Amino acid sequence: MPKPVPTGVSGLNEILRGGFPPSNLYLLQGAPGAGKTTAALQFLLAGVEAGERCIYVSLSQTAAELESIALSHGWSLNGIRVEELSASDAVNGAADQTIFQTAELRLDETRQAIERAIEEHKPSRLVYDSLLEIRLITGDTPRFRRELIGFKAFLAKRNVVALLLDTQNGQGVTGEEVEGIAHGVIRFDKSLEEYGAVRRRIEVSKMRGVPIADGYHDMAIREGQGVVVFPRIVPGAARESIKPELIKSGVDTLDEMFGGGQEAGTTTLVIGQSGTGKSTMASLYSTAALKRGESVALFLFEERLETFFRRSEGLGMNLRQFHENGQLIIRDFNPNEISPGEFAQIVQEIVTQDNSRVVVIDSFTGYLNSLPHREKAVRDIQALLKYLARAGVLTMLIVAQHGLLGQNVGIDVDVSFLGDTVLLLRITEHDGRLRRNITVVKKRHGPHDLDVHELFIRSSGVTVVPYNPLPEA
């Protein structure tokens, strides 16, 4: 089987199972600014790095504009031959001609110029930017199709892998007349929500002969990296851990509530109002795992890193030293700047590279609140949790409830089905005193204690004791 041609785009090779099938023509579709040109340049730069000859045929952008795009990422176009052509003369002048069909003459001249460049340079990779100008020249769909079919045959005889860039218009026309001709079609999607950064996605809507990872995948355009694609998590891709083990908190009475400890490969929801001790529970399990010599990954969406360290140190848990030696991996995110796909990939890479045994997302509520479509984000996180479960990781999701006191509290989005275990923390008021209560509401694996316990958080540490009602006055 022929070796795939690498795309040069991080993450896209994984979706295409290695890259583009060789000697074929591919279509990149998307609105202006979606990332088509940047991805095309990455494709050619990968060819230059592999010692291949590359051509960029531009009917819509000047060589100076392409150079500017490359420089914005710190790239050089050295090794890429830029053929700068113009179709505007044909379009503007067609109405002035009454005897000669200027459009057809200009189309012939454009085709001949491209074919001469290919014959002279003998490239392995080619980018054609863009098909909109060719549509304007041809003026009718049958002629446009015939032109593309002839160009495809010309390239196939010379074993050229070509990317054709196609711009969508305001009515959503995507050039369906081209999709049947192209060997593969990749769509770039860009949307601007009411708040936050632009959201970008990519879809391989067609790829003959390749079992692609279909559907939308999150992507971003990063300075110095260009287009970066974040393939959706496939839970079955994780190497399954078959070693059963109980993960302990370091507090015996708390472990007894879980029947001896929490199982590896499960998800625990720590639910409670503000001030109930949710993040303290996360720090407690993290500290115990680190003292056992295990690796821990912590993802913060609300609390600053320094605040987290100081809060933990105030409870006698010195996590700073573990972070400095690399045993504790912490990522502090700006929620509005990260997509579900990128977040899932970061978690997957850290767990794989560092063999983390405990993963904490604090808070999951803050993560959801930063996304425009929270219900979809819940489905995305479910795939990630399944991946972590197969890898034998204990995942703790910190989930905030509304309000400060009382029982009539809730959660914006129902996430209870995500947890194998649910730990409920509450604050009650009795006779002028606030008391923290802790209860294991749910545990899928094995027995657990249903009794309500009282949680004490002091500078000396965390204590859990059976709940005793205060005596009546």
mmCIF file of C-alpha atoms in Angstrom, residues 136-314:
data_model
loop_
_atom_site.group_PDB
_atom_site.id
_atom_site.type_symbol
_atom_site.label_atom_id
_atom_site.label_comp_id
_atom_site.label_asym_id
_atom_site.label_seq_id
_atom_site.Cartn_x
_atom_site.Cartn_y
_atom_site.Cartn_z
ATOM 1 C CA LEU A 136 -15.609 33.480 -12.408
ATOM 2 C CA ILE A 137 -13.577 32.897 -15.562
ATOM 3 C CA THR A 138 -15.502 29.850 -16.794
ATOM 4 C CA GLY A 139 -18.899 31.350 -16.055
ATOM 5 C CA ASP A 140 -20.799 28.042 -16.237
ATOM 6 C CA THR A 141 -20.730 24.813 -14.220
ATOM 7 C CA PRO A 142 -20.208 22.268 -17.067
ATOM 8 C CA ARG A 143 -17.129 24.111 -18.343
ATOM 9 C CA PHE A 144 -15.828 24.465 -14.792
ATOM 10 C CA ARG A 145 -16.188 20.707 -14.179
ATOM 11 C CA ARG A 146 -14.480 19.810 -17.439
ATOM 12 C CA GLU A 147 -11.597 22.122 -16.591
ATOM 13 C CA LEU A 148 -11.111 20.508 -13.182
ATOM 14 C CA ILE A 149 -11.348 16.960 -14.554
ATOM 15 C CA GLY A 150 -8.674 17.767 -17.128
ATOM 16 C CA PHE A 151 -6.459 19.368 -14.473
ATOM 17 C CA LYS A 152 -6.893 16.336 -12.199
ATOM 18 C CA ALA A 153 -5.811 13.978 -14.994
ATOM 19 C CA PHE A 154 -2.805 16.180 -15.778
ATOM 20 C CA LEU A 155 -1.647 16.070 -12.139
ATOM 21 C CA ALA A 156 -2.287 12.323 -11.735
ATOM 22 C CA LYS A 157 0.042 11.502 -14.638
ATOM 23 C CA ARG A 158 2.809 13.418 -12.869
ATOM 24 C CA ASN A 159 2.162 11.964 -9.354
ATOM 25 C CA VAL A 160 1.388 15.370 -7.856
ATOM 26 C CA VAL A 161 -0.563 15.729 -4.598
ATOM 27 C CA ALA A 162 -2.626 18.906 -5.006
ATOM 28 C CA LEU A 163 -4.734 20.972 -2.605
ATOM 29 C CA LEU A 164 -7.444 23.148 -4.150
ATOM 30 C CA LEU A 165 -8.648 25.991 -1.941
ATOM 31 C CA ASP A 166 -12.314 26.929 -2.214
ATOM 32 C CA THR A 167 -13.978 29.858 -0.447
ATOM 33 C CA GLN A 168 -17.578 29.624 0.698
ATOM 34 C CA ASN A 169 -19.811 32.575 -0.072
ATOM 35 C CA GLY A 170 -22.404 34.235 2.104
ATOM 36 C CA GLN A 171 -25.168 31.903 0.878
ATOM 37 C CA GLY A 172 -23.263 28.834 2.057
ATOM 38 C CA VAL A 173 -22.417 27.575 -1.453
ATOM 39 C CA THR A 174 -19.537 25.168 -1.001
ATOM 40 C CA GLY A 175 -18.762 24.144 -4.556
ATOM 41 C CA GLU A 176 -20.616 20.830 -4.619
ATOM 42 C CA GLU A 177 -19.699 20.466 -8.298
ATOM 43 C CA VAL A 178 -16.079 19.986 -7.184
ATOM 44 C CA GLU A 179 -16.618 17.500 -4.369
ATOM 45 C CA GLY A 180 -17.352 14.589 -6.698
ATOM 46 C CA ILE A 181 -14.117 15.224 -8.586
ATOM 47 C CA ALA A 182 -11.827 15.600 -5.574
ATOM 48 C CA HIS A 183 -10.393 12.503 -3.891
ATOM 49 C CA GLY A 184 -11.005 14.093 -0.506
ATOM 50 C CA VAL A 185 -12.751 17.130 0.978
ATOM 51 C CA ILE A 186 -11.737 18.917 4.193
ATOM 52 C CA ARG A 187 -13.958 21.664 5.567
ATOM 53 C CA PHE A 188 -12.759 24.459 7.840
ATOM 54 C CA ASP A 189 -15.437 25.988 10.061
ATOM 55 C CA LYS A 190 -15.232 29.288 11.959
ATOM 56 C CA SER A 191 -17.908 30.706 14.255
ATOM 57 C CA LEU A 192 -18.026 33.732 16.534
ATOM 58 C CA GLU A 193 -20.029 33.280 19.708
ATOM 59 C CA GLU A 194 -21.597 36.102 21.711
ATOM 60 C CA TYR A 195 -18.668 36.033 24.113
ATOM 61 C CA GLY A 196 -15.126 34.720 23.952
ATOM 62 C CA ALA A 197 -12.714 33.845 21.200
ATOM 63 C CA VAL A 198 -13.517 32.520 17.735
ATOM 64 C CA ARG A 199 -14.369 28.825 17.736
ATOM 65 C CA ARG A 200 -12.776 26.798 14.945
ATOM 66 C CA ARG A 201 -13.515 23.262 13.792
ATOM 67 C CA ILE A 202 -12.423 20.976 10.985
ATOM 68 C CA GLU A 203 -14.252 18.126 9.273
ATOM 69 C CA VAL A 204 -12.983 15.559 6.794
ATOM 70 C CA SER A 205 -16.266 15.149 4.937
ATOM 71 C CA LYS A 206 -14.818 12.840 2.288
ATOM 72 C CA MET A 207 -11.652 10.774 1.876
ATOM 73 C CA ARG A 208 -11.696 7.848 -0.509
ATOM 74 C CA GLY A 209 -10.032 4.655 0.648
ATOM 75 C CA VAL A 210 -9.199 5.868 4.168
ATOM 76 C CA PRO A 211 -11.101 4.938 7.391
ATOM 77 C CA ILE A 212 -11.048 8.501 8.707
ATOM 78 C CA ALA A 213 -12.123 9.756 12.131
ATOM 79 C CA ASP A 214 -15.253 11.489 10.838
ATOM 80 C CA GLY A 215 -17.245 14.314 12.403
ATOM 81 C CA TYR A 216 -16.055 17.685 13.694
ATOM 82 C CA HIS A 217 -12.698 18.119 15.442
ATOM 83 C CA ASP A 218 -11.711 21.295 17.273
ATOM 84 C CA MET A 219 -8.843 23.306 15.826
ATOM 85 C CA ALA A 220 -6.980 26.548 16.402
ATOM 86 C CA ILE A 221 -4.553 28.833 14.589
ATOM 87 C CA ARG A 222 -1.533 29.446 16.809
ATOM 88 C CA GLU A 223 1.328 31.855 16.238
ATOM 89 C CA GLY A 224 4.414 29.891 15.287
ATOM 90 C CA GLN A 225 2.440 26.662 14.854
ATOM 91 C CA GLY A 226 -0.171 27.536 12.265
ATOM 92 C CA VAL A 227 -3.249 25.328 12.139
ATOM 93 C CA VAL A 228 -3.404 22.849 15.015
ATOM 94 C CA VAL A 229 -6.109 20.164 15.028
ATOM 95 C CA PHE A 230 -7.330 18.398 18.163
ATOM 96 C CA PRO A 231 -8.747 14.995 17.187
ATOM 97 C CA ARG A 232 -11.701 13.803 19.208
ATOM 98 C CA ILE A 233 -10.862 11.410 22.005
ATOM 99 C CA VAL A 234 -11.446 7.742 21.192
ATOM 100 C CA PRO A 235 -11.950 5.931 24.535
ATOM 101 C CA GLY A 236 -10.905 2.580 23.080
ATOM 102 C CA ALA A 237 -7.486 4.001 22.155
ATOM 103 C CA ALA A 238 -6.381 3.984 25.794
ATOM 104 C CA ARG A 239 -4.251 1.103 26.958
ATOM 105 C CA GLU A 240 -6.533 -0.617 29.420
ATOM 106 C CA SER A 241 -5.272 -0.996 32.960
ATOM 107 C CA ILE A 242 -6.337 -4.318 34.477
ATOM 108 C CA LYS A 243 -4.754 -3.824 37.885
ATOM 109 C CA PRO A 244 -7.535 -3.335 40.464
ATOM 110 C CA GLU A 245 -6.533 -1.079 43.301
ATOM 111 C CA LEU A 246 -8.067 1.139 45.927
ATOM 112 C CA ILE A 247 -6.965 4.758 46.005
ATOM 113 C CA LYS A 248 -6.954 6.167 49.510
ATOM 114 C CA SER A 249 -7.273 9.713 50.797
ATOM 115 C CA GLY A 250 -4.976 9.420 53.811
ATOM 116 C CA VAL A 251 -7.937 9.942 56.170
ATOM 117 C CA ASP A 252 -9.045 6.532 57.472
ATOM 118 C CA THR A 253 -12.604 7.501 58.365
ATOM 119 C CA LEU A 254 -13.124 8.996 54.890
ATOM 120 C CA ASP A 255 -11.758 5.856 53.218
ATOM 121 C CA GLU A 256 -14.095 3.721 55.312
ATOM 122 C CA MET A 257 -17.044 5.678 53.923
ATOM 123 C CA PHE A 258 -16.025 4.377 50.461
ATOM 124 C CA GLY A 259 -15.651 0.793 51.657
ATOM 125 C CA GLY A 260 -11.886 1.072 52.011
ATOM 126 C CA GLY A 261 -11.089 3.597 49.286
ATOM 127 C CA GLN A 262 -12.000 4.652 45.773
ATOM 128 C CA GLU A 263 -11.423 2.385 42.779
ATOM 129 C CA ALA A 264 -8.930 3.224 40.064
ATOM 130 C CA GLY A 265 -10.576 3.727 36.701
ATOM 131 C CA THR A 266 -13.620 5.526 38.099
ATOM 132 C CA THR A 267 -14.969 9.085 38.142
ATOM 133 C CA THR A 268 -15.930 10.873 41.354
ATOM 134 C CA LEU A 269 -18.169 13.920 41.379
ATOM 135 C CA VAL A 270 -17.479 16.137 44.386
ATOM 136 C CA ILE A 271 -20.630 18.256 44.619
ATOM 137 C CA GLY A 272 -21.338 21.075 47.017
ATOM 138 C CA GLN A 273 -22.004 24.743 47.611
ATOM 139 C CA SER A 274 -19.311 27.333 47.999
ATOM 140 C CA GLY A 275 -17.217 26.795 51.129
ATOM 141 C CA THR A 276 -18.148 23.166 51.701
ATOM 142 C CA GLY A 277 -14.605 21.860 51.089
ATOM 143 C CA LYS A 278 -14.778 20.559 47.513
ATOM 144 C CA SER A 279 -11.312 21.734 46.484
ATOM 145 C CA THR A 280 -9.953 20.544 49.828
ATOM 146 C CA MET A 281 -11.116 17.016 48.959
ATOM 147 C CA ALA A 282 -9.216 17.265 45.676
ATOM 148 C CA SER A 283 -6.064 18.447 47.464
ATOM 149 C CA LEU A 284 -6.444 15.648 50.011
ATOM 150 C CA TYR A 285 -6.483 12.853 47.414
ATOM 151 C CA SER A 286 -3.745 14.543 45.400
ATOM 152 C CA THR A 287 -1.461 14.784 48.441
ATOM 153 C CA ALA A 288 -2.030 11.146 49.394
ATOM 154 C CA ALA A 289 -1.230 9.968 45.848
ATOM 155 C CA LEU A 290 1.896 12.114 45.658
ATOM 156 C CA LYS A 291 3.170 10.761 48.973
ATOM 157 C CA ARG A 292 2.724 7.252 47.556
ATOM 158 C CA GLY A 293 5.052 8.274 44.722
ATOM 159 C CA GLU A 294 2.320 8.499 42.096
ATOM 160 C CA SER A 295 1.880 11.225 39.496
ATOM 161 C CA VAL A 296 -1.085 13.620 39.738
ATOM 162 C CA ALA A 297 -2.542 16.003 37.131
ATOM 163 C CA LEU A 298 -4.570 19.017 38.252
ATOM 164 C CA PHE A 299 -6.496 21.316 35.890
ATOM 165 C CA LEU A 300 -7.615 24.670 37.307
ATOM 166 C CA PHE A 301 -10.382 26.751 35.720
ATOM 167 C CA GLU A 302 -11.249 29.137 38.539
ATOM 168 C CA GLU A 303 -8.550 29.203 41.221
ATOM 169 C CA ARG A 304 -5.163 30.794 40.560
ATOM 170 C CA LEU A 305 -2.110 28.598 40.973
ATOM 171 C CA GLU A 306 -0.691 30.580 43.890
ATOM 172 C CA THR A 307 -4.096 30.613 45.614
ATOM 173 C CA PHE A 308 -4.274 26.838 45.287
ATOM 174 C CA PHE A 309 -0.824 26.391 46.828
ATOM 175 C CA ARG A 310 -1.526 28.741 49.731
ATOM 176 C CA ARG A 311 -4.898 27.162 50.498
ATOM 177 C CA SER A 312 -3.360 23.684 50.563
ATOM 178 C CA GLU A 313 -0.431 24.854 52.703
ATOM 179 C CA GLY A 314 -2.902 26.359 55.165
#
